XYZ file of C-alpha atoms in Angstrom:
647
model
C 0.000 0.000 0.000
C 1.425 3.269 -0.788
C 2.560 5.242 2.147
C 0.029 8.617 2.400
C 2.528 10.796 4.196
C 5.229 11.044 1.658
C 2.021 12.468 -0.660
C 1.037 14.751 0.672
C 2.824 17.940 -0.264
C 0.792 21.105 1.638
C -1.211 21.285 4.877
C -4.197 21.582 2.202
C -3.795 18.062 0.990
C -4.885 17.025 4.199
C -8.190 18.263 3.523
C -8.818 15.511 1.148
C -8.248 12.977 2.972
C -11.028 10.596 3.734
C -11.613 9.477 7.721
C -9.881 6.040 7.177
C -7.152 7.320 5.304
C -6.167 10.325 8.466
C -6.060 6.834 10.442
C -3.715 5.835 8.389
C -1.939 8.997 8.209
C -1.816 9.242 12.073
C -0.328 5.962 12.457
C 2.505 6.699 9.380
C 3.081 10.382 11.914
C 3.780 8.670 14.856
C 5.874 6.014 13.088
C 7.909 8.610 11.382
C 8.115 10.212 14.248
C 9.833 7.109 16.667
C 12.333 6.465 13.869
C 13.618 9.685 13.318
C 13.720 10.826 17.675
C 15.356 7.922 17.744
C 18.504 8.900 15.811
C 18.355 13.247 16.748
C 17.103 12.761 20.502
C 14.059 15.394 21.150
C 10.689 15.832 22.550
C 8.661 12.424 21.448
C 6.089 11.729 24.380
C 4.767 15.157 24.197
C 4.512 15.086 20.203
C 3.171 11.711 19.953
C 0.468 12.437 21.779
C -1.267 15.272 19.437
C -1.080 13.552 16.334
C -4.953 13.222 16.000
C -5.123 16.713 17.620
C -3.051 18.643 14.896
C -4.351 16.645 12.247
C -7.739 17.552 13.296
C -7.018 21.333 13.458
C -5.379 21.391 9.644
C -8.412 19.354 8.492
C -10.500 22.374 9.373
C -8.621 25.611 9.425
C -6.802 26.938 7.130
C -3.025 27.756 7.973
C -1.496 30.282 8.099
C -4.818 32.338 7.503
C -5.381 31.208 10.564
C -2.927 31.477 13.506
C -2.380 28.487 15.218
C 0.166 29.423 18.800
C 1.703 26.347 20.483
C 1.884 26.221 24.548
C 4.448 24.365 25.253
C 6.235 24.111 21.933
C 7.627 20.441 21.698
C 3.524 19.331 21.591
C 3.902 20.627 17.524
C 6.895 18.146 15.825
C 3.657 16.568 14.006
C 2.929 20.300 12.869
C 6.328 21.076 11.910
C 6.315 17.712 9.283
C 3.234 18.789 7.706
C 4.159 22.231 7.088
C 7.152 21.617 4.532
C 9.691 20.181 7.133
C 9.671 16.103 6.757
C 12.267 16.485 4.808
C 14.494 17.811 7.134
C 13.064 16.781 10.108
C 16.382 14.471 10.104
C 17.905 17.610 11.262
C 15.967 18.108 14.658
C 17.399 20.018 17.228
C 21.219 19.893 15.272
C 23.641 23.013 14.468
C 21.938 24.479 11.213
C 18.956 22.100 11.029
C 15.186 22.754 12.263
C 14.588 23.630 16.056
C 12.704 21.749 18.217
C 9.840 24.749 19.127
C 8.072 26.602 16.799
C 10.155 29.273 15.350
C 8.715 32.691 13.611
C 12.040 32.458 11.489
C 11.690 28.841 10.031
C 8.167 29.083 8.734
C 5.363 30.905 8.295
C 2.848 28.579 9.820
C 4.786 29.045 13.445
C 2.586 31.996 14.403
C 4.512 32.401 17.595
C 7.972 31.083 18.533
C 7.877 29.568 22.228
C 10.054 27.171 24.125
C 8.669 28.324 27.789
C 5.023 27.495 29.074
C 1.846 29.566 29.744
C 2.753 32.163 26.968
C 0.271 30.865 24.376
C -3.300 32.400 25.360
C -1.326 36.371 25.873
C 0.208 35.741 22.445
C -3.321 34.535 20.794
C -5.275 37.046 22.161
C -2.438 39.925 21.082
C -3.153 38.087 17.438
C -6.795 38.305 17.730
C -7.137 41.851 19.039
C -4.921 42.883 16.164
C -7.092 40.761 13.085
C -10.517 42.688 15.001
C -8.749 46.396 14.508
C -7.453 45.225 11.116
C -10.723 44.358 10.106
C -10.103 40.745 9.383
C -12.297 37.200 9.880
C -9.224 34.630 10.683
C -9.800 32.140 13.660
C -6.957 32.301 15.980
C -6.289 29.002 18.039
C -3.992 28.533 21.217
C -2.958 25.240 22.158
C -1.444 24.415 25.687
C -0.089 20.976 26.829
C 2.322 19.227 29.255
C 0.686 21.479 32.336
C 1.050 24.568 30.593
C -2.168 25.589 32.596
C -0.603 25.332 36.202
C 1.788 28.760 35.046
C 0.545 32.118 36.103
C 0.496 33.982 32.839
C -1.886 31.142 31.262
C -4.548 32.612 34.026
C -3.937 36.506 33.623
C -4.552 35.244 29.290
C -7.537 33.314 30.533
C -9.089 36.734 32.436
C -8.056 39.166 30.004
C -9.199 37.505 27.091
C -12.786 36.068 29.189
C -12.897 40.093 29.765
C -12.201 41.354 26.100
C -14.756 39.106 24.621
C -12.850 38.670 21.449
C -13.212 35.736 19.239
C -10.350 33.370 19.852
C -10.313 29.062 20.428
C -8.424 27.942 23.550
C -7.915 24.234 23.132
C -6.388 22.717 26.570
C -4.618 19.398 25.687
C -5.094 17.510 28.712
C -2.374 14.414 29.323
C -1.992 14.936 33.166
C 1.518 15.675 33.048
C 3.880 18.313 32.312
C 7.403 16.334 32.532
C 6.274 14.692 35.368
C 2.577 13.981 36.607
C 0.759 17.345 37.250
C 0.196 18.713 40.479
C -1.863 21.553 42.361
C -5.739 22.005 42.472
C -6.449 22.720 38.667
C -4.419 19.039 37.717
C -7.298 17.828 40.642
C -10.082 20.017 38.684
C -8.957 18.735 35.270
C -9.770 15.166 36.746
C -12.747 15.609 37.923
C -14.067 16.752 34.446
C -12.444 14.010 32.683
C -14.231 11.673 34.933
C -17.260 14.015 34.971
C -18.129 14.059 31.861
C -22.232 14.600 32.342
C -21.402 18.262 32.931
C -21.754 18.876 29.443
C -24.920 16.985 28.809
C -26.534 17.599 31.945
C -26.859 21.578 30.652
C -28.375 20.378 27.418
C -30.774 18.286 29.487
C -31.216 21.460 31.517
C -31.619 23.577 28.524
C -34.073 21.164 27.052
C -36.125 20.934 29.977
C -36.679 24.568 30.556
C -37.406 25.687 26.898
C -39.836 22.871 26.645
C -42.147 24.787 28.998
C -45.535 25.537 27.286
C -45.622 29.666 26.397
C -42.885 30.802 28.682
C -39.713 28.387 28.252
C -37.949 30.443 26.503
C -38.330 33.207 28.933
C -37.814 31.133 31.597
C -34.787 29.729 29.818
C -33.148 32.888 29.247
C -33.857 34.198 32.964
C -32.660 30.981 34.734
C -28.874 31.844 34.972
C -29.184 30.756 38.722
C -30.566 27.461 37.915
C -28.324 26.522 35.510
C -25.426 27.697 37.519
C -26.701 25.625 40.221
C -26.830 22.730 38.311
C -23.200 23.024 36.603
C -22.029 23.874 40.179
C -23.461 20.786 41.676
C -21.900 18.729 38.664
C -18.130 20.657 38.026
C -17.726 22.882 41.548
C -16.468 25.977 40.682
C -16.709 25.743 36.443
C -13.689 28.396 36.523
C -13.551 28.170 32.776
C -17.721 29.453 32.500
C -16.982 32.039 35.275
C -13.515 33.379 33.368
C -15.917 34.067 30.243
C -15.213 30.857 28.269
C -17.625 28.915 26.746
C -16.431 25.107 27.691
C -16.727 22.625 25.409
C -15.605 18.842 26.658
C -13.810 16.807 27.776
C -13.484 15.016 24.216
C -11.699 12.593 23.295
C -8.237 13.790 21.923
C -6.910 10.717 20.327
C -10.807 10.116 18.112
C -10.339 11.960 14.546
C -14.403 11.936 13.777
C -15.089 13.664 17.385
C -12.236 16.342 16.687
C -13.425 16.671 13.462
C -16.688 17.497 14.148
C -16.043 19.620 17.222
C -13.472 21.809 15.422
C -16.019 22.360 12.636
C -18.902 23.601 14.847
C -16.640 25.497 17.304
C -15.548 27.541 14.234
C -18.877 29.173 13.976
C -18.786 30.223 17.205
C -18.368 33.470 18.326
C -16.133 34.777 21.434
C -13.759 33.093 23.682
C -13.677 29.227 23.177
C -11.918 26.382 25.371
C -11.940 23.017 23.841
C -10.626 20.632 27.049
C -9.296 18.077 24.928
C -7.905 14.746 26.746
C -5.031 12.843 25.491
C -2.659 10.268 26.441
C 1.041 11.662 26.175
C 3.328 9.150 24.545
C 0.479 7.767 22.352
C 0.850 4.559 20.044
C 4.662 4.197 21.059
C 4.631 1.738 24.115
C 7.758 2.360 25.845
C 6.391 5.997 25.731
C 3.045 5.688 27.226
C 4.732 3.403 30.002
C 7.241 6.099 30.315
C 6.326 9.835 29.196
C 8.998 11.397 31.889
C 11.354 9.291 30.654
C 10.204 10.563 26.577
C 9.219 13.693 27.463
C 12.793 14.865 26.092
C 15.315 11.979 25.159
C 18.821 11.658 23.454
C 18.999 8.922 20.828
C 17.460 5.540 21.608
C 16.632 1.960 20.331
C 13.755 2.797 18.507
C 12.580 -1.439 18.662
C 13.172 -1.509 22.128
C 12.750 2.196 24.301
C 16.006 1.721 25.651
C 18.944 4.225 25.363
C 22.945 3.817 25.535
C 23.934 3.071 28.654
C 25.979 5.791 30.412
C 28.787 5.298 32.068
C 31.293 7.454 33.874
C 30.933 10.400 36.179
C 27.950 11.189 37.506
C 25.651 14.092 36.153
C 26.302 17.839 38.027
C 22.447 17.312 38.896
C 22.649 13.965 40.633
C 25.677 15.294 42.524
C 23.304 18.022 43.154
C 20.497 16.074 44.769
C 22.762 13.771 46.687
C 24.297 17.076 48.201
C 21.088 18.128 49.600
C 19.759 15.257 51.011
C 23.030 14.561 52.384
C 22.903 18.499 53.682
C 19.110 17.744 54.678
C 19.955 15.330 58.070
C 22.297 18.501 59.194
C 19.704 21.145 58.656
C 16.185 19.910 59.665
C 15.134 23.279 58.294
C 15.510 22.421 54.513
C 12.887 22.531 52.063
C 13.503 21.747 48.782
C 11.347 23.343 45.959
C 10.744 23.045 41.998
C 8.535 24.229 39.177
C 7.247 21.091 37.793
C 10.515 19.845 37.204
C 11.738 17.141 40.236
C 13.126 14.276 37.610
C 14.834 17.396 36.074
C 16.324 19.037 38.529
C 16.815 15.770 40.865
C 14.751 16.644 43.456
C 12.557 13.344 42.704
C 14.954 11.960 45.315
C 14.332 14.146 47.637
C 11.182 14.184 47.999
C 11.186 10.714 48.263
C 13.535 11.231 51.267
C 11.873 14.291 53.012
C 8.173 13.941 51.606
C 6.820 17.081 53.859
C 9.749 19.270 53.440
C 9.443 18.941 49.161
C 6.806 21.015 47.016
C 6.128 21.284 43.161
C 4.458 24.065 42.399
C 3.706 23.480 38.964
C 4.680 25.489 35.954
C 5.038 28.579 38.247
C 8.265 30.048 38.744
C 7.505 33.349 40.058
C 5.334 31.758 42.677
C 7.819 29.150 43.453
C 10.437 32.025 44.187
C 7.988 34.095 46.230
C 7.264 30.967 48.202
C 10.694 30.564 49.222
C 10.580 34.226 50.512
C 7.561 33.333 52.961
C 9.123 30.095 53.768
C 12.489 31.937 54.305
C 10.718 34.887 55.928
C 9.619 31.932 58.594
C 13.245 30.584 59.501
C 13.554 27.636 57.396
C 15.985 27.118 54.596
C 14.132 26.891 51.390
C 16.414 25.569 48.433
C 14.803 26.498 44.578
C 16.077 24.126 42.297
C 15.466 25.685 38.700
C 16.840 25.581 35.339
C 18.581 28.403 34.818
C 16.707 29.756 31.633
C 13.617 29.592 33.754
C 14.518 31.388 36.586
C 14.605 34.202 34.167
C 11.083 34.036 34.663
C 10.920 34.930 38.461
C 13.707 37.716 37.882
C 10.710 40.392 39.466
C 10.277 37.910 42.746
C 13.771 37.067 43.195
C 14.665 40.890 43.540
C 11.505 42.300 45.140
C 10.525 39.741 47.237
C 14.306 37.620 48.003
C 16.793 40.505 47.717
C 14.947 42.918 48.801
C 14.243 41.554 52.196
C 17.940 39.752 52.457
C 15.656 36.195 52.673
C 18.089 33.494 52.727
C 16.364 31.596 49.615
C 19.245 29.006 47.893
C 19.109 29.499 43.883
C 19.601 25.970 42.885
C 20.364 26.864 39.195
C 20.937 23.562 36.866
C 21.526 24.023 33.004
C 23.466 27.021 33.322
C 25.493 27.904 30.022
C 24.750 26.473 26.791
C 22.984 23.609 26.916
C 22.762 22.237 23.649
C 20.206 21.205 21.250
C 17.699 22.520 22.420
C 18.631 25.951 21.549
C 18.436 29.322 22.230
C 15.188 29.670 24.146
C 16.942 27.290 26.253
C 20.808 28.462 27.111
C 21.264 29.313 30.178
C 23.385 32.306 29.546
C 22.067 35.179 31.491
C 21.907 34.751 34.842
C 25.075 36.134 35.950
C 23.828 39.255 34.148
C 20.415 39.187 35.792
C 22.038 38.521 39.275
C 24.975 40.129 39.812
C 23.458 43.496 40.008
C 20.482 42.875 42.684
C 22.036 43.994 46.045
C 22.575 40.845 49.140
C 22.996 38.395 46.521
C 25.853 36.186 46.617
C 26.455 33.981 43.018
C 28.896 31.255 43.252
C 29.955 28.725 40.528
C 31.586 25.145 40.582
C 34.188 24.194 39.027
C 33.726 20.550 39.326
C 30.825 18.339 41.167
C 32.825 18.242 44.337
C 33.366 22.379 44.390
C 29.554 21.780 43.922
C 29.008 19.947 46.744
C 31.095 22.531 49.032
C 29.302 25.579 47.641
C 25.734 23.657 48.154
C 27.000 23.127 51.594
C 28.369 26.985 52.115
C 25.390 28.788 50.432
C 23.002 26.770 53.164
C 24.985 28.108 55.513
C 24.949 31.261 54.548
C 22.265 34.121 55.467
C 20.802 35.847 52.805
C 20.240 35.538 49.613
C 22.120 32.746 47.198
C 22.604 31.164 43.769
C 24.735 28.360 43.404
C 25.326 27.927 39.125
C 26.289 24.398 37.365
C 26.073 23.465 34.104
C 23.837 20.352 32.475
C 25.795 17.238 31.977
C 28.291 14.652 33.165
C 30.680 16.276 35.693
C 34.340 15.930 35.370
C 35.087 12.830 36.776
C 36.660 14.073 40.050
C 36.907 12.288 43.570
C 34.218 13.327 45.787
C 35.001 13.045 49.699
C 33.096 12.405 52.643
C 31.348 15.469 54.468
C 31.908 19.322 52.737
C 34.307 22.178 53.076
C 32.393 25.297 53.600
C 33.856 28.135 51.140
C 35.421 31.652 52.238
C 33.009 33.918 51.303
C 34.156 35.497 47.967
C 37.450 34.252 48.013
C 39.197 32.689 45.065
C 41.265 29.748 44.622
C 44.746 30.131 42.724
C 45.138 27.229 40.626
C 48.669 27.679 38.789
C 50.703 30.213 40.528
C 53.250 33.109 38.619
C 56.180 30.317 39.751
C 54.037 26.998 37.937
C 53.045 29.431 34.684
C 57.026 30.160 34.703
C 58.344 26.986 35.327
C 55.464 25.892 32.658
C 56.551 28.216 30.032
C 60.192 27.257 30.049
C 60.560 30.744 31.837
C 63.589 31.772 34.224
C 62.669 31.371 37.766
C 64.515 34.805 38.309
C 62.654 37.712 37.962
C 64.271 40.691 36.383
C 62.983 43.915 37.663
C 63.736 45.842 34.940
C 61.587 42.790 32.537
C 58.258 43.623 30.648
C 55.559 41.856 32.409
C 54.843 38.795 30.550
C 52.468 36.628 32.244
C 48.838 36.539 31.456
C 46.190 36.194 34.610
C 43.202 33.488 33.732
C 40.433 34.461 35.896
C 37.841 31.914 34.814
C 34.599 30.677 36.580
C 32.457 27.706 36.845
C 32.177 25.671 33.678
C 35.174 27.701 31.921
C 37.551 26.327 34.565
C 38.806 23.282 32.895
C 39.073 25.336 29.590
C 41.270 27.978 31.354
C 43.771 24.989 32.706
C 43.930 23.717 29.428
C 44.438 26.530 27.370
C 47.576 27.445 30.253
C 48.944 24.283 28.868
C 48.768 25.376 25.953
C 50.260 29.271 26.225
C 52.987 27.660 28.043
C 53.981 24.815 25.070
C 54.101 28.604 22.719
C 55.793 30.376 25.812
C 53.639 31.827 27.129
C 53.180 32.010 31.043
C 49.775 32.069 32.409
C 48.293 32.110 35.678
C 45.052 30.507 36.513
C 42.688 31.309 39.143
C 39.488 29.738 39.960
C 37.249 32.973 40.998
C 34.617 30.619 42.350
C 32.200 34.100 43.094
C 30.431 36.281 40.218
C 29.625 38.082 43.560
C 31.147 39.051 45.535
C 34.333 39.050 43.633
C 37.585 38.537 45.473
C 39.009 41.887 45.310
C 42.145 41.490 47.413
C 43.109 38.959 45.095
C 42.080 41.283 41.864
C 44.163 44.180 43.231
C 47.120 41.498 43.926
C 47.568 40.618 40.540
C 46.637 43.929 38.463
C 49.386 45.442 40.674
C 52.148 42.709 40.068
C 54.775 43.989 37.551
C 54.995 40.427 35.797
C 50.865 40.492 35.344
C 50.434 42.333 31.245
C 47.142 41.053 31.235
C 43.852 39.220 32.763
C 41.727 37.000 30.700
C 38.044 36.775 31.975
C 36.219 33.370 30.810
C 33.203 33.092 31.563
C 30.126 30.623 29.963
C 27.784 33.704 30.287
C 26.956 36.555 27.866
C 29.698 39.738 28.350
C 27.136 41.848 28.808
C 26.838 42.686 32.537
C 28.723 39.092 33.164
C 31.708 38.418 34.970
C 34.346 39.956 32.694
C 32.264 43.211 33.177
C 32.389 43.345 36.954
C 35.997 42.836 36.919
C 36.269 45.682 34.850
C 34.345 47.813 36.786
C 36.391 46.820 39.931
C 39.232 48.034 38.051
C 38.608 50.680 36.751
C 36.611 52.158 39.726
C 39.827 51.678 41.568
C 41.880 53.054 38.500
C 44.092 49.811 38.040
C 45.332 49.933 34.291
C 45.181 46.662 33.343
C 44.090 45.076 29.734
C 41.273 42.663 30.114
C 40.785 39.993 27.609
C 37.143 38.538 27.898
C 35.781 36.111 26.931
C 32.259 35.001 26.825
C 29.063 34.832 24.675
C 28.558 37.406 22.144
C 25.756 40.175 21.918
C 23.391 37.538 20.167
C 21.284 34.381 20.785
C 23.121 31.148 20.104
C 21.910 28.720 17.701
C 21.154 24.866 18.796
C 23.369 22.393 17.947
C 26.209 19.993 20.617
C 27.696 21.577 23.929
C 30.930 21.255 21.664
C 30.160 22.747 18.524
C 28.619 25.981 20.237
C 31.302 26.675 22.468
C 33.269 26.366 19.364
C 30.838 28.673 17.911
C 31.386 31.194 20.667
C 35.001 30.811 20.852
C 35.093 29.445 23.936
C 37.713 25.716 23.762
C 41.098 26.249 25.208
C 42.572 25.609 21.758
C 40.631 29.118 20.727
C 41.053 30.725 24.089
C 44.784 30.167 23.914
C 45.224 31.021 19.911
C 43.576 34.715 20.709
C 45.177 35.047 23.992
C 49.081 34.201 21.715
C 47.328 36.712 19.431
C 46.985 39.415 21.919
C 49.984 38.940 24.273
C 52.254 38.884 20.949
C 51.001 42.569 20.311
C 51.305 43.487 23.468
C 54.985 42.470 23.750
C 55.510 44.519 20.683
């Protein structure tokens, strides 16, 4: 039988399609799908799960006419193939191939780029406010997923669009989880209307009954708000959607072509603000998926006939290390309480709240609240420890200054994924937050340069009053021996790595100093994740004569400043080198600037760091690459530079 997918040629071909043939179609998607994950790594569960869904929705409307705005973004890889990209969908998530979200600059049916939740109902409703002023009749359709609906912004869409009135389709894709199983009292409300569903029927019966009054039904119909609210109450408490302005349609089944079908096409003629609850079972048709959606929810490559992915081997991951740290820290401090934004498989707090049940809380897709949280937590004596990836604690940047900082709460910023994080791009780097953080008065920020510095600074920041982020990149760790107990960390003191005598010796330098000698020796002030990269690329200034210090800053702030004023002062010091796995703008290279030149020290400094731009997806290697950032590029510039300077 000839495959139907490799037909069809536009989203409009699917519109031709007879019911038994988008069966067909569906199961080729999800196929397709599998085999290719398999090889690029990526989002499957979550994708696998709205193949009838998106189907459905380019069976009725017409894209990009219509605007279709994805909520959370790795729901659409089913939308990206049908919209011109099967052929490169090979190219998932790789330097110079197709992202994994929807992005405004890869096609014109991604309405609205996204790789964060909640955003999708704001965005829709800016679309349809603009098409009413512009005069225009398109249908504009927001589609959340993966507990997009437990984030705060997804409400203030919700009341501002309920309010406005304005015609505009909300379709909630119900699978019960986010990354991991869905918590708080709207996962509990969702529940109850998938196992509820008489709501629905019982106001048609309603409706029925009253307008079926001889004479005055239809009054009595139109006046019996109160009844009918009774009723739904009785059946759904609360009916938030109803109250927020929303006419609810549902639950339907999410995974039944012929229902979608049909609901899509009479929802189209309806006027105002629409939610479709839609229920569907994440990981759909791939077994090892629906057993597993955490474990799919976002993969590297696997066996594709089995589920099952390389074994890894090694070191252990800077997160694990992480979460062993803090339970470990836990039996010291009873006063712990560990807390994450739908993310405890992510950010390895799984374990701990398997350890410490009532001192663990997931807050759901809710950063902001998760931070302010903390604060009251904090602002009660205990010791609350925020375990977030560092691109989303962008989100609570408002709440960690106004409501942390402010106060001088001692709230822990646990932040995983810092730096560049690979494919999933540039909605996902974690790149800023020594930007964001540095300049909030009280707050310390303190970086690792290997899982057992991790450890330590887990251990000093807990110790610590005020406020706190400890920074460590995704990943294997570096492999190094991690001892009993922890070594609390001198507050904003660095740690000198390779000394002026070791860059000398090193360099094939004389051990004498002469006096009367140009200053030679170049000053690598790295921190965190550029640590390593410094050490090496000493190696290699020394094999080309060049002498180089190295010095393990360990603090973005507060910056060791004895140490700074040391070395810019030392006659054999021409240079510092600043490497940091942050943007330059506002990073760490910048505040060691500023020390200086507030303290007028003339000293050249050499940073390096991430460029004024967003980086691309693509390997942890080829974007550091990319950004200049291996010791084999760090030590060709720095040859570069010195070279001139000795001129």
């Amino acid at each position: 039988m000839m495959q139907i997918l490799p037909q069809l040629k536009t989203p409009d071909d699917i519109r031709k399609l007879d019911a038994q043939q988008l069966t067909t179609l569906a199961r080729e998607l999800r196929t397709f799908l599998v085999e290719t994950v398999a090889k690029t790594g990526g989002h499957l569960a979550p994708s696998l799960g709205t193949v009838e869904l998106t189907l459905a929705l380019y069976r009725v409307f017409h894209f990009p006419d219509d605007k279709l705005v994805w909520d959370v973004g790795h729901q659409a890889y089913t939308h990206k193939i049908l919209t011109g990209r099967r052929d490169s969908f090979s190219t998932l998530r790789q330097k110079g191939g197709i992202t994994g979200f929807p992005n405004r600059f890869e096609s014109p049916y991604d309405a609205f780029g996204v790789g964060h939740a909640s955003t999708s109902i704001s965005a829709a409703l800016g679309m349809a406010v603009a098409r009413d002023l512009d005069g225009g009749k398109s249908h504009v359709i927001a589609v959340l997923g993966d507990g997009a609906l437990t984030g705060g912004e997804a409400f203030e869409g919700l009341n501002n669009a309920g309010d406005l009135g304005k015609n505009l389709i909300v379709i909630l894709n119900d699978n019960g989880r986010s990354i991991d199983k869905n918590v708080g009292a709207m996962s509990e409300y969702l529940s109850a209307l998938r196992i509820a569903p008489q709501y629905n029927r019982a106001k048609k019966d309603v409706e029925h009954l009253l307008k079926s009054i001889p004479h005055i039904g239809g009054k009595v119909y139109k006046t019996a708000s109160a009844i009918k609210d009774g009723v739904k109450t009785a059946l759904v408490p609360g009916a938030p959607f109803d109250e927020l302005g929303f006419r609810y349609i549902g639950p339907i089944d999410g995974h039944n072509l012929d229902v979608l079908i049909d609901v899509f096409t009479q929802v189209k003629q309806l006027d105002g603000p629409i939610l479709v609850h839609v229920h569907t079972k994440k990981g759909k048709g791939y077994l090892p998926a629906e057993k597993a959606p955490g474990k799919f929810h976002g993969i590297g490559k696997f066996d594709a006939a089995t589920g099952e992915c390389p074994k890894k081997t090694g070191a252990p991951t800077y997160t694990n290390v992480f979460s062993d740290a803090l339970i470990e820290l836990a039996r010291t401090y009873k006063d712990i309480v560990a807390i994450t934004a739908a993310m405890p498989s992510g950010t390895g707090l799984k374990a701990f709240g398997e350890a410490y049940p009532d001192r663990f809380f997931d807050v759901g897709i809710a950063e902001e609240h998760a931070v302010t949280f903390a604060a009251g937590l904090a602002a009660a004596g205990k010791k609350p420890v925020v375990a977030l990836y560092s691109t989303f604690a962008q989100r609570a940047y408002d709440q960690i200054l106004h409501d942390v900082c402010l106060q001088n709460l001692h709230v822990t910023l646990a932040l995983d994924r810092a730096g560049l994080v690979g494919e999933d791009g540039p909605t996902h780097h974690g790149v800023f937050d020594y930007s964001y953080l540095r300049h909030l008065p009280n707050m310390t920020v303190m970086a690792p340069k290997d899982e057992a510095e991790l450890r330590d600074m887990m251990a000093t920041a807990l110790a610590m009053d005020g406020p706190v982020a400890v920074r460590y990149p995704r990943g294997t760790a570096l492999g190094v021996p991690l001892r009993e107990g922890f070594q609390p960390i001198p507050i904003g003191k660095a740690d000198v790595l390779r000394d002026s005598a070791e860059a000398r010796n090193a360099a094939g330098c004389s051990a004498a100093i002469d006096a009367s000698a140009k200053a030679n020796e170049v000053a690598l002030l790295a921190v965190g994740s550029m640590v390593q990269p410094a050490l090496d690329a000493a190696d290699l200034l020394a094999q080309a004569g060049v002498p180089a210090r190295v010095v393990n800053m360990r603090f973005i702030k507060p910056l060791d400043t004895g140490l700074l004023k040391a070395l810019a002062e030392d006659p054999q010091v021409c240079a510092f080198a600043t490497l940091e796995e942050n943007v330059l703008a506002g990073g760490f290279g910048s505040a060691v600037i500023e020390y200086l030149t507030d303290h007028a020290l003339q000293l050249p400094v050499w940073r390096f760091g991430i460029a004024d731009r967003f980086i691309e997806q693509g390997t942890r290697q080829e974007l550091l690459e990319l950004c200049g950032l291996t010791a084999e590029q760090i030590a060709t510039e720095i040859k570069t530079r010195w070279n001139a300077w000795q001129r």
